Coordinates of C-alpha atoms (C1' of nucleotides) in Angstrom, one line a residue:
Chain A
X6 CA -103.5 -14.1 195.2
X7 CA -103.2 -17.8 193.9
X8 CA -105.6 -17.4 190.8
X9 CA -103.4 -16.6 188.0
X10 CA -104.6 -13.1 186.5
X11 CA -104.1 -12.3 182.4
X12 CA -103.8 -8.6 181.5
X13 CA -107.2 -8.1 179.6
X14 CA -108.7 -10.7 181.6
X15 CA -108.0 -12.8 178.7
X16 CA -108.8 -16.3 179.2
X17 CA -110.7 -16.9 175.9
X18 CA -109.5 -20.6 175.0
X19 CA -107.6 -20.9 178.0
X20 CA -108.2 -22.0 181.5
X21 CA -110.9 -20.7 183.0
X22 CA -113.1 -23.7 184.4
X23 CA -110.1 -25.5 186.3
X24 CA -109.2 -21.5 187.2
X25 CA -113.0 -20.6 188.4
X26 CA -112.9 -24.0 190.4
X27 CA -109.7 -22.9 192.2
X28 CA -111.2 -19.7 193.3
X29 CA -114.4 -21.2 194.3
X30 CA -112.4 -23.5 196.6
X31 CA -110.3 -20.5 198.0
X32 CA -113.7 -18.6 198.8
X33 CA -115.0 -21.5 200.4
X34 CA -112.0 -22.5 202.5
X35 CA -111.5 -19.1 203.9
X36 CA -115.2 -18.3 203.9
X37 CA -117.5 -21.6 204.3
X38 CA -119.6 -22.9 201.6
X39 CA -121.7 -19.5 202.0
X40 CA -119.0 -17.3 200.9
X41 CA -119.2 -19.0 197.5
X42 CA -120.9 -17.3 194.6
X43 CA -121.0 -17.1 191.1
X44 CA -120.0 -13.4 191.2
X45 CA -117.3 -13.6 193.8
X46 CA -115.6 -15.9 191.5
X47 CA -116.2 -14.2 188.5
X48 CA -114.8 -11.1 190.5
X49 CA -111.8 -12.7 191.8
X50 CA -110.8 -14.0 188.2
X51 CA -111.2 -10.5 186.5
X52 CA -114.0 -11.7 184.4
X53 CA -117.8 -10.8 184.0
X54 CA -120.7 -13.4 185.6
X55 CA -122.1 -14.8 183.1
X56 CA -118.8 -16.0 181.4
X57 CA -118.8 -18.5 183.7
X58 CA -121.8 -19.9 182.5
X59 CA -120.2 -21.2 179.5
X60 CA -118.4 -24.0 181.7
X61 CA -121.2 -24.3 184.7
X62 CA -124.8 -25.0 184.2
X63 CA -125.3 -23.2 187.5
X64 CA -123.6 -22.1 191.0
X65 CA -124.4 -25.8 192.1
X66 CA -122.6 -27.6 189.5
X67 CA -119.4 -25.2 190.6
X68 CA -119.9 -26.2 194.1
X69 CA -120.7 -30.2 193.0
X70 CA -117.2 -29.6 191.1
X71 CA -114.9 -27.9 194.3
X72 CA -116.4 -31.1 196.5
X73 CA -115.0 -33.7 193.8
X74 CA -111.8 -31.7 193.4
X75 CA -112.0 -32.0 197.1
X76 CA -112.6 -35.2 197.8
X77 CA -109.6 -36.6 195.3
X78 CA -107.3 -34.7 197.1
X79 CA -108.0 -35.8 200.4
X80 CA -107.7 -39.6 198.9
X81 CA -104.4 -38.0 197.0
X82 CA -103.0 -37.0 200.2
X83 CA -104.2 -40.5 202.3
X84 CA -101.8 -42.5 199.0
X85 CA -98.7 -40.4 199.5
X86 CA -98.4 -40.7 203.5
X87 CA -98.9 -44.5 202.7
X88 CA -96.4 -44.6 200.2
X89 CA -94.0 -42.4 203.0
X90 CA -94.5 -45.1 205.6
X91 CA -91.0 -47.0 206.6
X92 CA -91.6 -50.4 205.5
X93 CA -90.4 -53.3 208.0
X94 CA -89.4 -57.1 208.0
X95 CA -92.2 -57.1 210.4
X96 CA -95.1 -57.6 207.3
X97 CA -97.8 -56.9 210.1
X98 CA -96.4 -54.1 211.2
X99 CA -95.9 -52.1 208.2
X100 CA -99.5 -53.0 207.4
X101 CA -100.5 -51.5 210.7
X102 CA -98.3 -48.1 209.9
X103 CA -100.0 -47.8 206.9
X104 CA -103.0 -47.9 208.1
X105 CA -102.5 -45.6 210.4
X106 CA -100.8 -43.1 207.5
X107 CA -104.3 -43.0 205.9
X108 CA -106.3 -42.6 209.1
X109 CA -103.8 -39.7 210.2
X110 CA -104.1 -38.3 206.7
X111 CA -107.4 -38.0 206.8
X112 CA -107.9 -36.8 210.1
X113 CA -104.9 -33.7 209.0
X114 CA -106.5 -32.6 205.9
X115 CA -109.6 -32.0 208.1
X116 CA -107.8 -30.0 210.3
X117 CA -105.7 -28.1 207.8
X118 CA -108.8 -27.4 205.2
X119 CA -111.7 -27.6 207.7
X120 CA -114.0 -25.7 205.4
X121 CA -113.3 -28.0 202.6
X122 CA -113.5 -31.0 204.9
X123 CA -117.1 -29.8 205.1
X124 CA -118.4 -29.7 201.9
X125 CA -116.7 -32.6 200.6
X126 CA -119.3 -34.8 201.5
X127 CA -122.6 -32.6 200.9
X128 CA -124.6 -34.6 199.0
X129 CA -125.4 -34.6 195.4
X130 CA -128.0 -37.1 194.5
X131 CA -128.4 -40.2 196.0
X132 CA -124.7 -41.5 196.3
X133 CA -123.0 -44.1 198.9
X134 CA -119.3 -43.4 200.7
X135 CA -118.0 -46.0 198.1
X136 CA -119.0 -44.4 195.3
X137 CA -118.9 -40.5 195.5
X138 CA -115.4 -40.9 197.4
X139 CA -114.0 -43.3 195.5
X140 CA -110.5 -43.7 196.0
X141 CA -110.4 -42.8 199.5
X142 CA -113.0 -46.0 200.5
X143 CA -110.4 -48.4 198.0
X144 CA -107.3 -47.5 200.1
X145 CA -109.2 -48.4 203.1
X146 CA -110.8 -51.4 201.8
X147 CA -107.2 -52.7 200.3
X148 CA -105.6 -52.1 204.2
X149 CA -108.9 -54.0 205.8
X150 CA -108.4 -56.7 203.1
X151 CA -104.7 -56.8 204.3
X152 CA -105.5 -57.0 207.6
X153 CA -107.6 -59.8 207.0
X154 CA -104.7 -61.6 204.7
X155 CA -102.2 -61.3 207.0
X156 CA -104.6 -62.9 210.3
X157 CA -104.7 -59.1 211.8
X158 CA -108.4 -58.9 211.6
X159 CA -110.7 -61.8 211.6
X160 CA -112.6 -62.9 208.4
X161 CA -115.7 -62.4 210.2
X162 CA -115.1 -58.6 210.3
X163 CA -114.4 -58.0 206.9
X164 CA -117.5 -56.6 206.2
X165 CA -117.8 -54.0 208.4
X166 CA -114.4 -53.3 209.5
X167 CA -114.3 -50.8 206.5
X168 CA -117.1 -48.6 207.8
X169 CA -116.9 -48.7 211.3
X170 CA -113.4 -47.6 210.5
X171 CA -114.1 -44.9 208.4
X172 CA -117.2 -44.0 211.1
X173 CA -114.3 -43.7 214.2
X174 CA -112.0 -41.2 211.6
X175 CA -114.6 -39.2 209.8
X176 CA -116.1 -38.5 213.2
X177 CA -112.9 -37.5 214.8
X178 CA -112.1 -35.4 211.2
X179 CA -115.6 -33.9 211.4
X180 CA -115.0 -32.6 215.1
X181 CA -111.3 -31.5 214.1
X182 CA -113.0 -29.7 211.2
X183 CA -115.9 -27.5 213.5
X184 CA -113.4 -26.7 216.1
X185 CA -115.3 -28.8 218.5
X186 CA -111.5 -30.0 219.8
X187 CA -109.1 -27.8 220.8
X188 CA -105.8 -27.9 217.6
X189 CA -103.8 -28.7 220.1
X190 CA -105.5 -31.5 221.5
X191 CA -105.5 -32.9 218.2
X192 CA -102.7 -35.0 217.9
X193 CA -103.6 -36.6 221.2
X194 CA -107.2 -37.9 220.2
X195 CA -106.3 -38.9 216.5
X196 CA -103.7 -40.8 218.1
X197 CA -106.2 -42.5 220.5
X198 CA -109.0 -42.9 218.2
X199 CA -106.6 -44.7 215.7
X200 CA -105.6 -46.9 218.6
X201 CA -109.2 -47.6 219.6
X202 CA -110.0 -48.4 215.7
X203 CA -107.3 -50.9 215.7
X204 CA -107.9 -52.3 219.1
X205 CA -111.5 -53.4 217.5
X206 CA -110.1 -54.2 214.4
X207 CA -107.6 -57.1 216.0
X208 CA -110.5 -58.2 218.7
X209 CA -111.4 -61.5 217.7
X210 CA -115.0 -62.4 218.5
Chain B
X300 CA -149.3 -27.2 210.0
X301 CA -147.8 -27.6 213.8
X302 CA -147.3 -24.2 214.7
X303 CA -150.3 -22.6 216.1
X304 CA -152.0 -19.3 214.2
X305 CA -154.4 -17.5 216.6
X306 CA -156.8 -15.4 215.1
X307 CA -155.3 -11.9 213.7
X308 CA -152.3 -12.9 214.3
X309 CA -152.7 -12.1 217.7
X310 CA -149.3 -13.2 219.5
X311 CA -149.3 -10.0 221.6
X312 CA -147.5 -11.1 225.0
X313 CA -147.7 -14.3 223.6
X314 CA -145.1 -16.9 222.9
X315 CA -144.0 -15.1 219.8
X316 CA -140.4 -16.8 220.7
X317 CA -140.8 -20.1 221.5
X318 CA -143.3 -20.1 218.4
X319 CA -140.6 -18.7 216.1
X320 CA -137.5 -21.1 217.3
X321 CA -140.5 -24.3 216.2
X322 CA -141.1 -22.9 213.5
X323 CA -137.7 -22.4 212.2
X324 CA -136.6 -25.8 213.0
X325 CA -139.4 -26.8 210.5
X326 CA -138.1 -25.1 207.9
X327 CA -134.7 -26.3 208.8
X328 CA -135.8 -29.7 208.7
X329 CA -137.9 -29.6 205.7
X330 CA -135.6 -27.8 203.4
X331 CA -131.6 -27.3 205.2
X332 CA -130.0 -24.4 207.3
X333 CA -130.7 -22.5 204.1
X334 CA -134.1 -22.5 204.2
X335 CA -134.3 -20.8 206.8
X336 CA -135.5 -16.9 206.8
X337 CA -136.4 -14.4 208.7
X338 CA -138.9 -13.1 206.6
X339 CA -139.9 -17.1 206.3
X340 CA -140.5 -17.9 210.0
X341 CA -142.5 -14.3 210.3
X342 CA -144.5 -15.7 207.0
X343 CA -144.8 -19.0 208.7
X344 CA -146.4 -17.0 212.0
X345 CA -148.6 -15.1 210.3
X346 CA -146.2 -11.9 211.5
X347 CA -144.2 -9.4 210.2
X348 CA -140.8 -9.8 210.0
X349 CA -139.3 -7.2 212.4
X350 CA -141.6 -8.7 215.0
X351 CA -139.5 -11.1 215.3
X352 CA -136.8 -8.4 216.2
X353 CA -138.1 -8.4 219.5
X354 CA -136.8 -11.5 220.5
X355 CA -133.9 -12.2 218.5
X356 CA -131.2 -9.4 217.5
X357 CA -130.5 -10.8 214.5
X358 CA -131.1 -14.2 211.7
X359 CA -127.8 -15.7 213.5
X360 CA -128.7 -15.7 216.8
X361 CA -132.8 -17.5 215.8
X362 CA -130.5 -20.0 214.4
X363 CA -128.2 -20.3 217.4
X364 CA -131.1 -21.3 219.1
X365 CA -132.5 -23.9 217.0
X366 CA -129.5 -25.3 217.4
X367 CA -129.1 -25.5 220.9
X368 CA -132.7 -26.8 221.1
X369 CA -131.7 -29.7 218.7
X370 CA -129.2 -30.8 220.8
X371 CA -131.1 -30.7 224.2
X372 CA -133.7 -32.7 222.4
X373 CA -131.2 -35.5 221.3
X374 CA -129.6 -35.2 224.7
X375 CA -133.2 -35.8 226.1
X376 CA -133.7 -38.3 223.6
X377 CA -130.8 -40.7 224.8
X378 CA -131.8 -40.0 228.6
X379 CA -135.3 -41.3 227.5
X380 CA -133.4 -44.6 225.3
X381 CA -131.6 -45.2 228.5
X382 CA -134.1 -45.0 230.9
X383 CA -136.0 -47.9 228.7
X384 CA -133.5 -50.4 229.5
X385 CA -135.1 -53.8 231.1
X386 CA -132.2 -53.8 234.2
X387 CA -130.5 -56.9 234.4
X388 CA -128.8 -58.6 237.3
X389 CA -126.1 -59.0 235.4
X390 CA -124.5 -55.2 236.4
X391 CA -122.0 -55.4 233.5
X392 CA -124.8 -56.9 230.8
X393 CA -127.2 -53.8 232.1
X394 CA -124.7 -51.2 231.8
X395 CA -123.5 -51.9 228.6
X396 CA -127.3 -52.1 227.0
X397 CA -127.5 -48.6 228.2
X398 CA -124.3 -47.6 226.8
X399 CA -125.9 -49.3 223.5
X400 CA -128.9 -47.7 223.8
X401 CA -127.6 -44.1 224.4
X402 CA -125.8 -45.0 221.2
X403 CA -128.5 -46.0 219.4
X404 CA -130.4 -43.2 220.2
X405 CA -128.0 -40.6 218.8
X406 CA -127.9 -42.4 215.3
X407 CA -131.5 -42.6 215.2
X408 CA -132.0 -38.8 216.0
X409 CA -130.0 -38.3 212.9
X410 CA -131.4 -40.9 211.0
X411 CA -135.2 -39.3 212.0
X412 CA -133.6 -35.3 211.5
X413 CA -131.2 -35.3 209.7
X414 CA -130.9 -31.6 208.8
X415 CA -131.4 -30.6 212.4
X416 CA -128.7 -33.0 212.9
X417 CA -126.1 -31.3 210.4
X418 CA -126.8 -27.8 212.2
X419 CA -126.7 -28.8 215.7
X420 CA -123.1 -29.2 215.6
X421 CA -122.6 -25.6 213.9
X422 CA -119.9 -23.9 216.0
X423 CA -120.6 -20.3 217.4
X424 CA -117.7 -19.1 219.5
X425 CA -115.2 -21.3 220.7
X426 CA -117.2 -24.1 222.6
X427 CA -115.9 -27.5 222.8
X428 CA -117.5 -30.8 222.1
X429 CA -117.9 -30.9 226.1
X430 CA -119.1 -27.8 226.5
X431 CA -122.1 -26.4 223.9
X432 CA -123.4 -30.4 224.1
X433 CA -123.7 -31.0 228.0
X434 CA -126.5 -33.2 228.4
X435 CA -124.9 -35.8 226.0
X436 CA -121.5 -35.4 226.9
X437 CA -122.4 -36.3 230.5
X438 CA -124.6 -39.2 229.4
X439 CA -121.4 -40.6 227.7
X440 CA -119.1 -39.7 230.2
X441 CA -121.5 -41.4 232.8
X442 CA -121.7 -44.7 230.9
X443 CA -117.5 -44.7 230.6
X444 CA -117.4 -43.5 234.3
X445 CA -119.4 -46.8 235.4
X446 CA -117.4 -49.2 232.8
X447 CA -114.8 -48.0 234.6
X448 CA -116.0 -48.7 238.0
X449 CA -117.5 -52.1 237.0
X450 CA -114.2 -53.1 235.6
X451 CA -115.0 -53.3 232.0
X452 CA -112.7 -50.7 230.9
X453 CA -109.1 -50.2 231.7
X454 CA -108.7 -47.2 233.6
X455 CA -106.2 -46.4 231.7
X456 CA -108.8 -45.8 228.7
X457 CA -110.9 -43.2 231.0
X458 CA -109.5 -40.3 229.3
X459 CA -109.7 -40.8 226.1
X460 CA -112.9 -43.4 225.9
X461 CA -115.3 -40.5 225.8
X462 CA -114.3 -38.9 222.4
X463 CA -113.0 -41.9 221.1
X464 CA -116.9 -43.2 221.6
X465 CA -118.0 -40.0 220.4
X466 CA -116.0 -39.9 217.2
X467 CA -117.0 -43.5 216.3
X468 CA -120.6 -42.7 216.5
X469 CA -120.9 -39.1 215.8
X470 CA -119.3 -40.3 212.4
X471 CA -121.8 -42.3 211.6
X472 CA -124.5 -40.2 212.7
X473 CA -123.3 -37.7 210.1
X474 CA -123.0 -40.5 207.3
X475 CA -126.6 -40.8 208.3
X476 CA -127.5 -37.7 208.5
X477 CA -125.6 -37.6 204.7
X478 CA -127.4 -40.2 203.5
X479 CA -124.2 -41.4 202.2
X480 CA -125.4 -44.9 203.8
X481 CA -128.8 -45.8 202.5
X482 CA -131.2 -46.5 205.6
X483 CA -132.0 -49.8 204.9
X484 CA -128.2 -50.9 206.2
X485 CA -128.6 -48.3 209.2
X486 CA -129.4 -51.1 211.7
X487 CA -126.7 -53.6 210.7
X488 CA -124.0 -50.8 210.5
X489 CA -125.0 -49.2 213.6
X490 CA -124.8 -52.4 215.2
X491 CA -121.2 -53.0 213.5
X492 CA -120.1 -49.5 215.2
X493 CA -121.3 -50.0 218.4
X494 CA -119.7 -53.3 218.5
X495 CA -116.5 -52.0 217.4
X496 CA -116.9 -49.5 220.5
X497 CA -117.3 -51.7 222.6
X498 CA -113.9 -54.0 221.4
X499 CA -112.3 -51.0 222.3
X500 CA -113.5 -50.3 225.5
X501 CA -113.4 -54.0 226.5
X502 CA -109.4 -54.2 225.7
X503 CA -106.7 -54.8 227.8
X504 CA -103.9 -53.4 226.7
Chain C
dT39 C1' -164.0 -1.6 240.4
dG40 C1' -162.9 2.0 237.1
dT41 C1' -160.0 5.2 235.0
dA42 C1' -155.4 7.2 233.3
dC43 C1' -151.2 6.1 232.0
dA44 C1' -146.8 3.6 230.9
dT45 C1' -144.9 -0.2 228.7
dC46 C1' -143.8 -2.8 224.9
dA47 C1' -145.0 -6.3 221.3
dG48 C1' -146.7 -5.9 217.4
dT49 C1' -147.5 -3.3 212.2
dG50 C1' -146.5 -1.4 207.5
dA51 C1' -143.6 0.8 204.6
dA52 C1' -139.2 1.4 203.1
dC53 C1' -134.0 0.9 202.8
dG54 C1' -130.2 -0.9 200.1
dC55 C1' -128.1 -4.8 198.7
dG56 C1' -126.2 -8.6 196.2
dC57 C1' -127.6 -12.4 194.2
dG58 C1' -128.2 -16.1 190.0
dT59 C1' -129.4 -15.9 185.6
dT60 C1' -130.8 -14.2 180.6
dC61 C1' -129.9 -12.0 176.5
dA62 C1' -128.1 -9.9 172.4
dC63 C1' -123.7 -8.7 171.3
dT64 C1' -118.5 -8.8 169.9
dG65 C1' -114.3 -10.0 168.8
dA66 C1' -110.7 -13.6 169.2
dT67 C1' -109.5 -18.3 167.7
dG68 C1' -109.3 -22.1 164.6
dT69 C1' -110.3 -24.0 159.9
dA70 C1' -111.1 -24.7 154.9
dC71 C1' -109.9 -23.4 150.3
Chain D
dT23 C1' -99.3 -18.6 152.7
dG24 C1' -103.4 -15.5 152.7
dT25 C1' -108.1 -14.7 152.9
dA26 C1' -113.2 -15.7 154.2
dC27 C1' -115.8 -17.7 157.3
dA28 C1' -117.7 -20.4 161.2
dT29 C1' -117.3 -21.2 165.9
dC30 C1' -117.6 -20.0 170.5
dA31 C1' -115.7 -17.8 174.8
dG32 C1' -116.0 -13.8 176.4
dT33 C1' -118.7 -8.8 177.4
dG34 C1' -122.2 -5.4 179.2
dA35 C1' -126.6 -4.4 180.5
dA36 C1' -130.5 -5.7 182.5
dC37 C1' -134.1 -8.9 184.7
dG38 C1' -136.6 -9.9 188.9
dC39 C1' -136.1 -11.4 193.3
dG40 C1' -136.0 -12.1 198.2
dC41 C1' -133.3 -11.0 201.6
dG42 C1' -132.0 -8.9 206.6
dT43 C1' -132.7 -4.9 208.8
dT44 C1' -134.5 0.1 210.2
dC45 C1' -137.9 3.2 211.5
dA46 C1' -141.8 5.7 213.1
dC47 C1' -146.1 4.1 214.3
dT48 C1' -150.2 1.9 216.9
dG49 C1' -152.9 -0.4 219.8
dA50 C1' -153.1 -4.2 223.2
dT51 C1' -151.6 -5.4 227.9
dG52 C1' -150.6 -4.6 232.7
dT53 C1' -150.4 -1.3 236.6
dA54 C1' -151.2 2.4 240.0
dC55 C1' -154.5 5.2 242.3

DNA sequence: TGTACATCAGTGAACGCGCGTTCACTGATGTAC
DNA sequence: TGTACATCAGTGAACGCGCGTTCACTGATGTAC
């Protein structure tokens, strides 16, 4: 059990939204979005239903909550492998390895929280990739821009280099996620989707 | 209202089934996978719910088949998109427009459905992308098959083109689907995708 | 062709369930004098 | 520092609801003679 526990359930003053969101993301990673529930957390925390209500308008504002947690950890995790990438004297080639740290991050945080994966980008009003996933679009625009700085990618793809990009990975993560390739085919097709990304990202046209 | 009501709900050795998997794709695609009921389809019918019993064992298995039904109509649906190509004497120009149009025609099915897209892809059992999707699959794997043959793709690529296509656009068929690109840019970024496909396939490498 | 009968797709009532949410409350925490 | 009081995060009970599913039934359909 992960969620910390006080005797007396006693959590007056202390943690309990950043708690409740914790245990709504472990219901829904072992259960899928439908194993979430205002109860079931309430439950898992040792505290009554409505308390809950004192920090979440409603069961959707939880769930609107787990899929931002979410979706700064995935751009969290893309910024470490980066920053674990071997630089090199060869300025286009470390540029390339990170690039392909953030793709590969992307594409294993799928794998390892599939159920997460999925709700991180349900939708809640009317926002665009840039904006509702914040982070994770600037590290792939600042690797595109680099690309196109250091004569990797041509100027006239800077535009859409970004999402076709982020199309090729989120397609292969969304797969990954629903099973639809086998885990152990995994590392194979990340590997060659990366490579086709790049192949179209150095095509000049 | 597209499903049929006879009079007294009178679907005695009727088409009861058929009826029910049309009308729960409406609900589907009016209102998401969780608008869809047993009790709501039977409502929509003009039946009672255990009726519906007859011909499915369970709420699961009603869904299961909308599901396969959406993706034989998108698979039919890029047959169709194909099949409208003007052929060209060109053999490489004619075979690529139908690669682009087989393309094309799975974004727009999301763009047109989206929610029936989002639950097409729902996994039950263990199938592979390959496997629960047939009719599409072979589509694509027809189109890399003959860029192959006509000496537009390495063959070195044969194995991993497929997915690597499918990734690319599947991914942006969900952001679609998502909404998370407004519709207006759909066009232009489905053009940027396909394009980048195609860089890839074209390589030499 | 007409009757007797078997089949089976529907009905209607009921089941138990777990859900999100509300309400009036209580008792712990933090603050002002 | 100690007391009185306001604040507010919890409790416990209850709400109404719609759900999937079951059961014994009925009456329409199709078949055999």
């Amino acid at each position: 059990m992960l969620t910390p526990k006080r005797k007396g359930s006693d959590y007056h003053h202390g943690d309990l939204k950043s708690a409740a969101v914790l245990a709504a993301r472990n219901l829904i990673e072992s259960g899928g979005q439908q194993a979430l529930g205002i109860r079931r957390v309430a439950e898992k925390l040792g505290v009554t239903a409505p308390a809950l209500y004192r920090h979440f308008t409603s069961l959707d504002e939880l769930l609107y909550e787990v899929s931002c947690d979410v979706r700064a950890e995935l751009g969290e995790l893309m910024v470490t492998r980066r920053s674990e990438v071997h630089p090199s004297r060869d300025k286009r080639k470390y540029e390339i390895d990170k690039f392909r740290a953030i793709g590969d991050a992307y594409v294993d945080y799928a794998q390892k929280f599939p159920k997460l994966f999925e709700i991180a980008f349900i939708q809640h009003g009317e926002e665009k990739v840039g904006e509702y996933s914040e982070l994770a679009w600037n590290i792939l625009n600042e690797s595109v821009e680099n690309f196109v700085t250091l004569g990797i990618t041509p100027k006239s793809k800077r535009a859409t280099a970004p999402l076709v990009a982020w199309s090729a990975v989120h397609g292969l993560a969304t797969l990954v996620a629903n099973q639809s390739i086998a885990s152990s085919d995994v590392p194979f097709f990340r590997e060659s989707v990366m490579a086709g990304i790049e192949d179209s990202l150095l095509k000049k046209n």
